[in-house]
Amino acid sequence: MKVLSLYLLNKSGGLIYQRDFNPESNGINKLSSNDYLITAGTLHSIHAIVAGLTPPVLYPIQENQTGNQNQTGLFQVETEKFNLFIYQTLTGLKIISIVQKGVSQETATRFMANVHSIYSDYVMKNPFYTLDMPIKCQLFSNKVLLLSEAS
Amino acid sequence: MSKPYKLIGEDVYKNRTEKINSELFTLTYGSVVAQLCRDYNNDYKKVNEQLESMGYNIGIRLIEEFLAKTNFGRCINFKETAEIISKVGFKMFLNTTPTVDNFSADGKQFNLILEDNPLAEFVELPDDNKAVKELWYSNVLVGVLKGALQMVQLDVDVSFVKDILRGDPSTEIKLRLNKILKDEIPAGED
Amino acid sequence: MSRILSSAKPIQGIGYDPLIGPQRVEEVEASANNSTSVDHVTPPNFNYDRNLHRMKHDVSLSSFSFLFCELVSWSRERANGIQELEKRLNGLGYTIGLKYLELLGLRENYITNTTTSKNGLNRDIKIIQMLEFIHTTFWKALFGKTADNLERSQDNVCNYMITDNDPLANRYISVPSEFQNFNCSAFVAGIIEGMLDSAYFQADVSAHTVETKENPNRTVFLIQFDEAVIKREQIRFGS
C-alpha cells in the first residue's frame, strides 16, 4: 500500500503536521507552507459544511469499530489519481491521508489509526511539545516514516 | 446491551500495554509531592492546587492514548462514562479497578472508590497537624480526570472526598457532571 | 553538587546519622507535650504491618511517561536555563536514590536468604562491586533489564560510565535542537547519585546523549567519583 501524504490538523483546523512520502518517486510537488495551511483550513471547513448538509435521517445507527469518529462530515475524496481519507478522533484531531488508487478504505483507516497511536506516544509524552502547536518531534517523524514504509 | 468493559480493560492492559515496576512510579510521584511541599513551604492548599493543575496537563494528553488504544466512541450517558473510567481507564493506566458508587438519581454524579492506590503505596503523611487535614496526596488524579473529560467535551467537577492517608476508611473521588460542551463537539459526529 | 532540598530542615531527634552520632530526643518530647490541640489525630498507620515482599505490582509505562513528561515541564517552568533544569531533575531523583538502595538491599537479601544457604548481601565497599550492583540489580529492578555497558574511563581515573541503549525515561521524548546537551535522564542520574551517596561513594552523576544509528536515544551516565573516594579505594585495595 502506498501512502503519498499525511496531514494532521488540530481541532480548530490549524495544520500541525505535514509530510510527503517519497516525493520524487511519487511525483508530488512541494508547495509553500502557506499553501499547505490554506489546504488544511479548506479541508477542515468543507468537512464541517458537509456535516451540516447531511440530513439527519441518514445518520449512522450502528457503532463503528475503528475509532474513526468521522460519521457525517467529509470522509473521502476520490480522484483519478489518488484517494483522500479523513479520520477524526473524539478530541477533534483530524488525520488526513492521501493514498494511491487501489488502497482500500480499511487499509487507510488502519494506517491513520496507527498514526494516532504514534501521535499519542511520541507527541503527547514529549514535554517540549505544546498542545495544538506544529509538531517538531524527531521521533514522531521517524516512526511515521517507518509506518509508511511498512504498510 | 452492556459491553464487557471489564474484559476490554483487562485485555488492553494485558496485551497492548508495556508495563513497569510500580515502585518507580510511586517513588517518582512521592518525590514530586515532597518537592512541592518544600517549594510552597508546606502550604498544602497551594500544593493541592498545583497537583491538580499538573494532573490537568497530564489528562489533556492522556486522553489521546486512551482513545487510540480503545477506539471507543461517544458515551450515551454519564453512567456509561463512569463504567468506562473505572473499568477501562483506571485499569489501563494504573492496573487497578475502582468501584462506582453513589450514582445520583439525576445521573450526573457518582463516586469512585479506590481500593488500592498505586500513587500512595507505603506513604505516610507528615505528622504536623496541617497535612492530615489539608493535603490530598493523590490530587493529581483529580486533575487527570478533569482534563481528560474536558477534551471529550464533558465539563466535570472532580474532587477528593475521603483518603485513607488521612485516616478515612476508604479513598473516594467524587465526579459531578456540570454540562456537556455542545459547542465544542467537533463537526462530523451526530 | 548542591541539592534542591534547600528548604528542608533536618528534624531533631529523628533517624540516626552516623556522621553526627546519637542525639538527644528531649526537644521532640517537649514539643509533643506542648501540642494542645484536641483534634490532633494521627491516622492509624498500616504501613508497618504490610508485607514488603509482596507480589510484583506493575503499572503501565504510559502512566510513568506522562508523569515524567509533566515533571519535566513543571521543572522547566521553574528553572532558568538548562543547567538549573538538570539540577532540578537530579535533585528529584536524588531523594529516590537515597531510599532505594536500602529497599533493594533488603529485597535481594530476602531472596538470597530464602533460596540459598548463603548469608545474604554484604555491603559493597569496592567501587567496582557497587557499580556492578547498579549495573545489574538496580537496573533490573527499576527498568526490567540490565544496563548495556559498564566501563572505566581511560583519561580520568575517577570516571566510570554506564550505558543504556534505550532508557525508559527518554523513550518518547525528542529533545529539540535548542536543548542540544540536555538529557531528561538527569532524573535517573540523580537516582544513581543518591544511591552512591547513601553508600558513602560520593560522586557526581550526569547523563549524556551519545547517539548511534540503531539507538538514537542511547544515554551514557558519567559517574565522577570524588577524589577522596578514589584515594580510599587505592589505600584499601591498592588498585
XYZ file of C-alpha atoms in Angstrom:
580
model
C 0.000 0.000 0.000
C 1.340 3.366 -0.868
C 0.580 6.388 1.192
C 1.504 9.604 -0.527
C 0.937 12.349 2.026
C -0.119 12.856 5.598
C -1.685 15.903 7.211
C -2.546 16.390 10.879
C -4.991 19.109 11.898
C -5.828 20.302 15.391
C -9.405 20.844 16.458
C -9.531 24.402 15.129
C -8.394 23.293 11.687
C -4.823 24.507 12.018
C -2.164 22.405 10.337
C 0.188 20.853 12.860
C 1.976 18.286 10.720
C 2.507 17.734 7.027
C 4.609 15.093 5.323
C 5.016 13.859 1.774
C 6.417 10.367 1.455
C 8.948 9.727 -1.342
C 8.017 12.927 -3.150
C 10.382 12.377 -6.082
C 9.285 8.883 -6.946
C 5.619 9.665 -6.404
C 5.726 12.864 -8.367
C 4.422 15.097 -5.611
C 5.165 18.780 -5.914
C 6.331 20.656 -2.875
C 4.021 23.566 -2.087
C 4.849 26.572 0.023
C 3.995 26.298 3.701
C 1.270 28.881 3.217
C -0.376 26.705 0.604
C -0.366 23.761 2.963
C -2.021 25.852 5.660
C -4.703 27.001 3.244
C -5.323 23.456 2.045
C -5.699 22.248 5.602
C -8.059 25.034 6.538
C -10.160 24.434 3.443
C -10.481 20.734 4.145
C -11.452 21.485 7.712
C -14.190 23.885 6.588
C -15.559 21.589 3.899
C -15.648 18.761 6.419
C -17.800 20.873 8.708
C -20.072 22.065 5.891
C -20.701 18.510 4.768
C -21.596 17.577 8.321
C -24.142 20.371 8.310
C -25.542 19.261 4.965
C -26.097 15.639 5.915
C -29.808 15.064 6.510
C -30.469 13.620 9.976
C -32.300 10.679 8.513
C -29.021 9.380 7.156
C -27.188 9.456 10.461
C -25.485 6.095 11.011
C -27.065 3.917 13.672
C -24.534 1.173 14.103
C -21.430 1.653 16.195
C -18.121 1.958 14.450
C -15.275 -0.263 15.498
C -12.362 1.640 14.160
C -12.140 4.672 16.351
C -12.848 6.990 13.454
C -15.455 9.388 14.783
C -15.989 10.945 11.403
C -19.598 9.897 10.821
C -21.305 12.688 8.915
C -18.533 15.012 7.851
C -16.406 14.873 4.698
C -14.943 11.408 4.712
C -13.403 10.634 1.348
C -12.349 12.424 -1.800
C -11.814 10.311 -4.911
C -9.995 11.498 -7.979
C -8.437 9.739 -10.932
C -5.007 9.762 -9.430
C -5.497 9.422 -5.707
C -7.870 8.958 -2.786
C -8.041 11.189 0.254
C -9.395 9.974 3.594
C -10.227 11.954 6.707
C -10.029 10.357 10.151
C -11.255 12.250 13.200
C -10.881 11.482 16.882
C -13.224 12.340 19.743
C -10.919 15.174 20.724
C -11.191 16.877 17.350
C -7.809 15.865 15.955
C -8.031 15.207 12.206
C -5.717 12.878 10.345
C -5.851 13.241 6.580
C -4.076 10.777 4.338
C -3.632 10.875 0.612
C -3.131 7.404 -0.824
C -2.734 5.803 -4.218
C -5.727 4.430 -6.059
C -6.317 0.829 -5.154
C -5.759 1.307 -1.459
C -8.898 0.235 0.350
C -10.703 2.277 2.947
C -9.936 -0.252 5.680
C -6.204 -0.160 4.996
C -6.138 3.606 5.010
C -8.173 3.721 8.214
C -5.823 1.268 9.857
C -2.877 3.408 8.784
C -4.472 6.514 10.254
C -5.347 4.716 13.472
C -1.690 3.740 13.787
C -0.657 7.337 13.174
C -2.999 8.295 16.006
C -1.287 5.751 18.221
C 2.152 7.091 17.354
C 0.890 10.627 17.973
C -0.394 9.684 21.415
C 3.001 8.179 22.254
C 5.685 10.369 20.737
C 3.976 13.741 20.731
C 1.770 13.645 23.814
C 4.525 12.317 26.047
C 7.000 14.938 24.889
C 7.390 17.710 27.486
C 8.749 20.053 24.823
C 5.534 19.946 22.813
C 2.704 22.412 23.480
C -0.782 21.279 22.583
C -2.210 22.411 19.223
C 1.154 23.704 18.059
C 3.050 22.443 14.982
C 4.742 19.130 15.683
C 8.515 19.236 15.609
C 9.280 15.939 17.321
C 12.009 13.984 15.572
C 10.950 10.615 16.980
C 7.395 11.123 15.709
C 8.645 11.827 12.187
C 10.886 8.774 12.262
C 8.117 6.472 13.398
C 5.664 7.823 10.823
C 8.204 7.230 8.085
C 8.735 3.659 9.287
C 4.988 3.113 9.365
C 4.511 4.399 5.820
C 7.242 2.110 4.541
C 5.979 -0.902 6.420
C 2.408 -0.801 5.200
C -26.558 -4.322 25.549
C -23.861 -3.660 28.100
C -20.413 -4.156 26.756
C -17.976 -6.192 28.812
C -15.920 -3.178 29.835
C -14.080 -5.180 32.443
C -12.842 -7.602 29.795
C -11.894 -4.800 27.438
C -9.913 -3.112 30.168
C -8.102 -6.270 31.117
C -7.386 -7.109 27.520
C -5.921 -3.701 26.766
C -3.789 -3.835 29.887
C -2.581 -7.355 29.341
C -1.871 -7.282 25.631
C -1.356 -3.741 24.488
C 0.398 -2.080 27.348
C 4.038 -2.112 28.241
C 4.361 -2.492 31.967
C 6.881 -1.290 34.504
C 7.542 -1.838 38.164
C 5.051 0.284 40.076
C 7.680 1.325 42.604
C 9.435 3.610 40.191
C 6.113 5.290 39.548
C 5.228 5.555 43.230
C 8.642 6.897 44.177
C 8.646 9.452 41.355
C 5.261 10.767 42.377
C 6.352 10.877 46.006
C 9.415 12.863 45.053
C 7.253 15.361 43.184
C 4.849 15.844 46.090
C 7.702 16.210 48.555
C 9.419 18.802 46.374
C 6.152 20.715 46.004
C 5.701 20.794 49.777
C 9.201 22.170 50.152
C 8.703 24.745 47.388
C 5.467 26.045 48.890
C 6.686 25.796 52.467
C 4.036 23.296 53.450
C 1.136 25.466 52.289
C -0.934 22.392 51.488
C -3.756 24.253 49.801
C -1.314 25.547 47.205
C 0.188 22.095 46.860
C -3.280 20.656 46.179
C -3.882 23.271 43.501
C -0.545 22.674 41.867
C -1.092 18.904 41.864
C -4.483 19.401 40.249
C -3.042 21.681 37.596
C -0.268 19.194 36.830
C -2.893 16.473 36.616
C -4.907 18.601 34.203
C -1.912 18.903 31.886
C -1.445 15.156 32.045
C -5.145 14.478 31.453
C -5.445 16.503 28.260
C -2.650 14.404 26.770
C -3.529 11.077 28.278
C -6.952 11.057 26.615
C -5.367 10.638 23.173
C -3.659 7.426 24.204
C -6.856 6.200 25.806
C -8.818 6.809 22.600
C -6.078 5.370 20.399
C -5.915 2.131 22.377
C -9.626 1.569 22.972
C -11.348 3.031 19.888
C -14.345 3.954 21.996
C -16.997 6.248 20.572
C -19.025 8.812 22.465
C -20.804 7.552 25.566
C -24.593 7.529 25.579
C -24.899 8.756 29.132
C -22.834 9.629 32.167
C -23.341 6.192 33.639
C -21.518 4.680 30.704
C -18.745 7.212 31.229
C -18.463 6.114 34.839
C -18.198 2.469 33.865
C -15.569 3.141 31.227
C -13.461 5.318 33.519
C -13.408 2.760 36.282
C -13.142 -0.481 34.334
C -11.048 0.544 31.351
C -9.364 3.850 32.093
C -8.004 3.116 35.522
C -7.159 -0.468 34.594
C -5.208 0.589 31.530
C -3.025 3.058 33.299
C -2.883 2.161 36.953
C -3.749 -1.541 36.896
C -6.491 -1.024 39.454
C -10.275 -1.026 39.169
C -12.126 1.385 41.429
C -15.802 0.742 42.132
C -18.523 3.123 41.024
C -20.754 4.080 43.884
C -23.453 6.518 44.908
C -24.770 7.161 41.435
C -27.177 10.056 41.877
C -30.799 9.890 40.732
C -30.352 12.575 38.082
C -27.477 10.589 36.609
C -24.986 13.403 36.945
C -22.860 12.445 39.896
C -21.013 9.433 41.148
C -18.194 8.424 43.439
C -15.176 6.296 42.660
C -13.843 4.177 45.500
C -10.215 3.149 45.069
C -9.212 0.073 46.978
C -5.562 0.257 46.174
C -3.948 3.433 45.016
C -0.534 2.862 43.428
C 0.383 6.506 43.954
C 0.146 6.256 47.699
C 1.679 2.899 48.412
C 3.595 2.895 51.675
C 3.059 6.633 52.049
C 2.573 8.305 55.391
C 1.579 11.944 55.652
C 3.878 14.128 57.759
C 2.909 14.393 61.363
C 2.221 18.106 61.555
C -1.382 18.953 62.237
C -1.904 20.505 58.845
C -1.103 17.746 56.375
C -3.706 15.326 57.617
C -6.398 17.968 57.418
C -5.434 19.805 54.264
C -3.333 17.739 51.876
C -4.945 15.485 49.303
C -1.918 13.408 48.409
C -3.254 11.915 45.189
C -4.799 15.137 43.951
C -3.117 14.680 40.598
C -5.835 12.106 39.808
C -8.453 14.834 40.173
C -6.696 16.916 37.536
C -6.193 13.987 35.190
C -9.886 13.099 35.225
C -10.948 16.693 34.782
C -8.554 17.327 31.895
C -9.280 14.099 30.079
C -13.061 14.549 30.289
C -12.777 18.163 29.188
C -11.085 17.058 25.973
C -14.113 14.927 25.156
C -16.386 17.868 25.789
C -17.603 16.977 29.272
C -17.300 19.661 31.919
C -16.964 17.706 35.158
C -16.166 18.815 38.695
C -13.837 16.334 40.328
C -12.725 16.311 43.938
C -11.500 14.046 46.675
C -13.906 13.295 49.499
C -12.012 10.736 51.507
C -8.461 9.461 51.666
C -7.033 6.514 53.550
C -3.875 8.520 54.207
C -5.964 10.943 56.217
C -7.426 8.218 58.357
C -10.685 7.777 56.477
C -11.897 4.231 55.891
C -11.510 4.448 52.120
C -10.251 6.607 49.274
C -13.081 8.255 47.346
C -13.281 10.677 44.465
C -16.490 12.487 43.553
C -17.316 13.361 39.965
C -20.132 15.715 39.071
C -21.164 16.484 35.510
C -21.784 20.200 35.050
C -22.620 20.255 31.393
C -21.817 18.831 28.031
C -19.842 21.337 25.969
C -22.019 21.041 22.894
C -20.354 23.911 21.047
C -17.011 22.249 21.162
C -18.076 18.909 19.790
C -16.154 18.507 16.534
C -18.218 18.633 13.357
C -18.951 15.312 11.813
C -20.427 13.471 14.744
C -24.126 13.043 15.022
C 26.664 19.410 43.795
C 24.040 21.265 45.790
C 20.749 19.502 46.037
C 17.382 21.103 45.506
C 16.488 20.444 49.134
C 17.208 23.988 50.205
C 14.226 24.459 52.447
C 14.407 21.028 54.043
C 15.270 21.369 57.707
C 16.796 18.407 59.452
C 14.404 17.251 62.109
C 15.976 16.835 65.500
C 15.931 13.511 67.132
C 14.573 11.576 64.206
C 16.693 8.996 62.427
C 20.320 8.163 63.018
C 23.018 9.997 61.112
C 26.366 8.212 61.553
C 28.221 11.428 60.810
C 26.696 13.096 63.857
C 26.156 10.201 66.163
C 23.493 9.680 68.854
C 21.288 12.698 69.517
C 19.154 13.737 72.422
C 15.440 13.484 71.906
C 14.273 15.869 74.625
C 13.132 18.546 72.234
C 10.802 16.222 70.429
C 9.160 15.074 73.636
C 8.782 18.636 74.861
C 7.048 19.720 71.695
C 4.784 16.691 71.808
C 3.676 17.643 75.302
C 3.025 21.190 74.216
C 0.631 20.283 71.470
C -2.663 21.163 72.998
C -4.998 20.611 70.093
C -7.631 18.128 70.903
C -8.078 17.323 67.280
C -4.501 16.291 66.665
C -5.386 12.972 65.162
C -2.665 10.867 63.718
C -4.284 8.486 61.292
C -3.658 4.839 62.068
C -0.627 3.787 60.105
C -0.982 0.419 58.470
C 2.262 0.731 56.549
C 4.312 -1.072 59.156
C 2.058 -4.088 59.080
C 2.213 -4.521 55.382
C 4.454 -7.004 53.733
C 7.402 -5.552 51.861
C 7.997 -8.719 49.954
C 4.818 -8.710 48.037
C 3.859 -9.857 44.585
C 5.215 -7.636 41.886
C 2.680 -4.974 41.138
C 3.009 -3.154 37.882
C 1.516 -0.135 36.207
C 1.597 0.852 32.592
C 4.689 2.516 31.178
C 2.419 5.257 29.840
C 1.479 6.404 33.324
C 5.103 6.842 34.205
C 5.828 8.536 30.871
C 3.022 11.033 31.340
C 4.021 11.741 34.922
C 7.634 12.168 33.882
C 6.639 14.429 30.990
C 4.694 16.695 33.349
C 7.554 16.587 35.852
C 9.972 17.829 33.182
C 7.527 20.543 32.047
C 6.993 21.725 35.609
C 10.742 21.797 36.270
C 11.285 23.727 33.057
C 8.851 26.404 34.208
C 10.603 26.907 37.486
C 14.167 26.691 36.229
C 16.132 29.398 34.451
C 18.235 27.646 31.911
C 19.365 24.144 31.109
C 21.844 23.828 33.959
C 19.240 24.563 36.580
C 16.768 22.246 34.890
C 19.284 19.427 35.065
C 19.941 20.212 38.709
C 16.237 20.099 39.474
C 15.755 16.746 37.807
C 18.866 15.463 39.513
C 17.531 16.646 42.865
C 14.185 14.918 42.329
C 15.964 11.656 41.572
C 18.393 12.070 44.442
C 15.772 11.646 47.152
C 14.608 8.448 45.487
C 18.123 7.042 45.280
C 18.765 7.589 48.976
C 15.901 5.302 49.885
C 16.089 2.852 47.084
C 19.427 1.354 47.972
C 18.095 0.247 51.324
C 14.966 -1.244 49.801
C 16.829 -3.068 47.098
C 19.353 -4.487 49.511
C 16.541 -5.776 51.683
C 14.764 -7.408 48.778
C 17.910 -9.034 47.460
C 18.756 -10.247 50.914
C 15.358 -11.795 51.268
C 15.679 -13.666 48.010
C 19.187 -14.881 48.804
C 18.245 -15.949 52.296
C 15.249 -17.945 51.235
C 16.713 -19.593 48.165
C 20.304 -20.353 49.081
C 22.230 -21.057 52.219
C 24.435 -18.013 51.740
C 24.435 -15.272 54.303
C 22.888 -12.682 52.096
C 24.012 -9.415 50.630
C 27.045 -7.785 52.134
C 27.594 -4.071 51.956
C 29.647 -3.256 48.909
C 32.831 -1.442 49.778
C 34.660 -1.725 46.496
C 33.767 0.751 43.784
C 33.573 -1.889 41.123
C 31.241 -4.059 43.236
C 28.925 -1.136 43.812
C 28.881 -0.292 40.134
C 28.180 -3.913 39.228
C 25.286 -3.847 41.663
C 23.877 -0.764 39.990
C 24.544 -2.095 36.516
C 22.673 -5.351 37.135
C 20.402 -5.461 40.188
C 19.314 -1.849 40.314
C 18.725 -1.503 36.601
C 16.811 -4.765 36.553
C 14.597 -3.753 39.449
C 13.775 -0.372 38.044
C 13.696 -0.961 34.299
C 13.330 -4.707 33.892
C 16.654 -5.201 32.130
C 20.347 -4.786 32.916
C 22.247 -1.776 31.667
C 24.146 -2.298 28.489
C 27.682 -1.395 29.334
C 29.919 -0.532 32.253
C 33.360 0.859 31.636
C 36.088 2.873 33.248
C 37.310 5.998 31.565
C 40.787 5.847 30.066
C 41.603 9.501 30.626
C 40.407 10.027 34.146
C 40.779 7.508 36.938
C 37.781 8.924 38.795
C 35.323 8.480 35.929
C 33.164 5.496 35.133
C 30.461 5.167 32.517
C 27.257 3.147 32.478
C 25.487 2.971 29.136
C 21.842 2.355 28.407
C 20.809 1.958 24.795
C 17.155 2.729 25.339
C 16.500 4.492 28.637
C 12.923 4.164 29.762
C 12.516 7.765 30.765
C 13.604 9.088 27.381
C 11.697 6.622 25.242
C 9.077 9.061 23.971
C 10.914 12.336 24.360
C 12.518 14.097 21.409
C 14.694 16.918 22.623
C 14.519 19.977 20.333
C 17.726 21.317 18.874
C 17.909 24.326 21.219
C 18.360 21.970 24.131
C 21.179 20.163 22.450
C 23.090 18.969 25.500
C 20.158 18.230 27.682
C 19.126 14.710 28.577
C 15.977 14.030 30.574
C 17.666 11.056 32.171
C 19.268 13.572 34.501
C 16.478 12.265 36.708
C 17.861 8.724 36.602
C 21.344 10.153 37.068
C 20.016 11.713 40.258
C 18.746 8.348 41.455
C 22.175 6.792 40.861
C 23.829 9.691 42.643
C 21.528 9.253 45.631
C 22.317 5.569 45.811
C 26.051 6.113 45.616
C 25.972 8.866 48.207
C 23.971 6.793 50.663
C 26.538 4.011 50.277
C 29.317 6.513 51.030
C 30.692 6.627 47.499
C 30.346 10.360 46.950
C 30.033 11.104 43.252
C 28.573 13.391 40.654
C 26.469 11.641 38.070
C 25.313 13.178 34.825
C 23.520 11.880 31.756
C 24.766 12.421 28.229
C 23.231 11.521 24.904
C 25.537 9.593 22.622
C 23.571 8.677 19.534
C 24.178 5.723 17.337
C 22.297 4.736 14.220
C 20.385 1.887 15.864
C 19.856 3.652 19.152
C 19.076 7.328 18.745
C 18.329 7.618 22.430
C 21.480 5.970 23.726
C 22.460 7.538 27.027
C 25.750 7.387 28.867
C 25.723 8.041 32.607
C 29.022 9.579 33.579
C 29.942 8.849 37.206
C 32.644 11.092 38.596
C 33.755 9.893 41.989
C 35.226 12.344 44.477
C 38.992 12.281 44.810
C 38.670 11.138 48.389
C 36.772 8.034 47.340
C 39.402 7.067 44.781
C 42.163 7.640 47.323
C 40.329 5.491 49.857
C 39.974 2.750 47.274
C 43.662 2.885 46.466
C 44.691 2.778 50.110
C 42.369 -0.082 50.908
C 42.649 -2.199 47.842
C 45.689 -0.796 46.119
C 44.066 -0.561 42.692
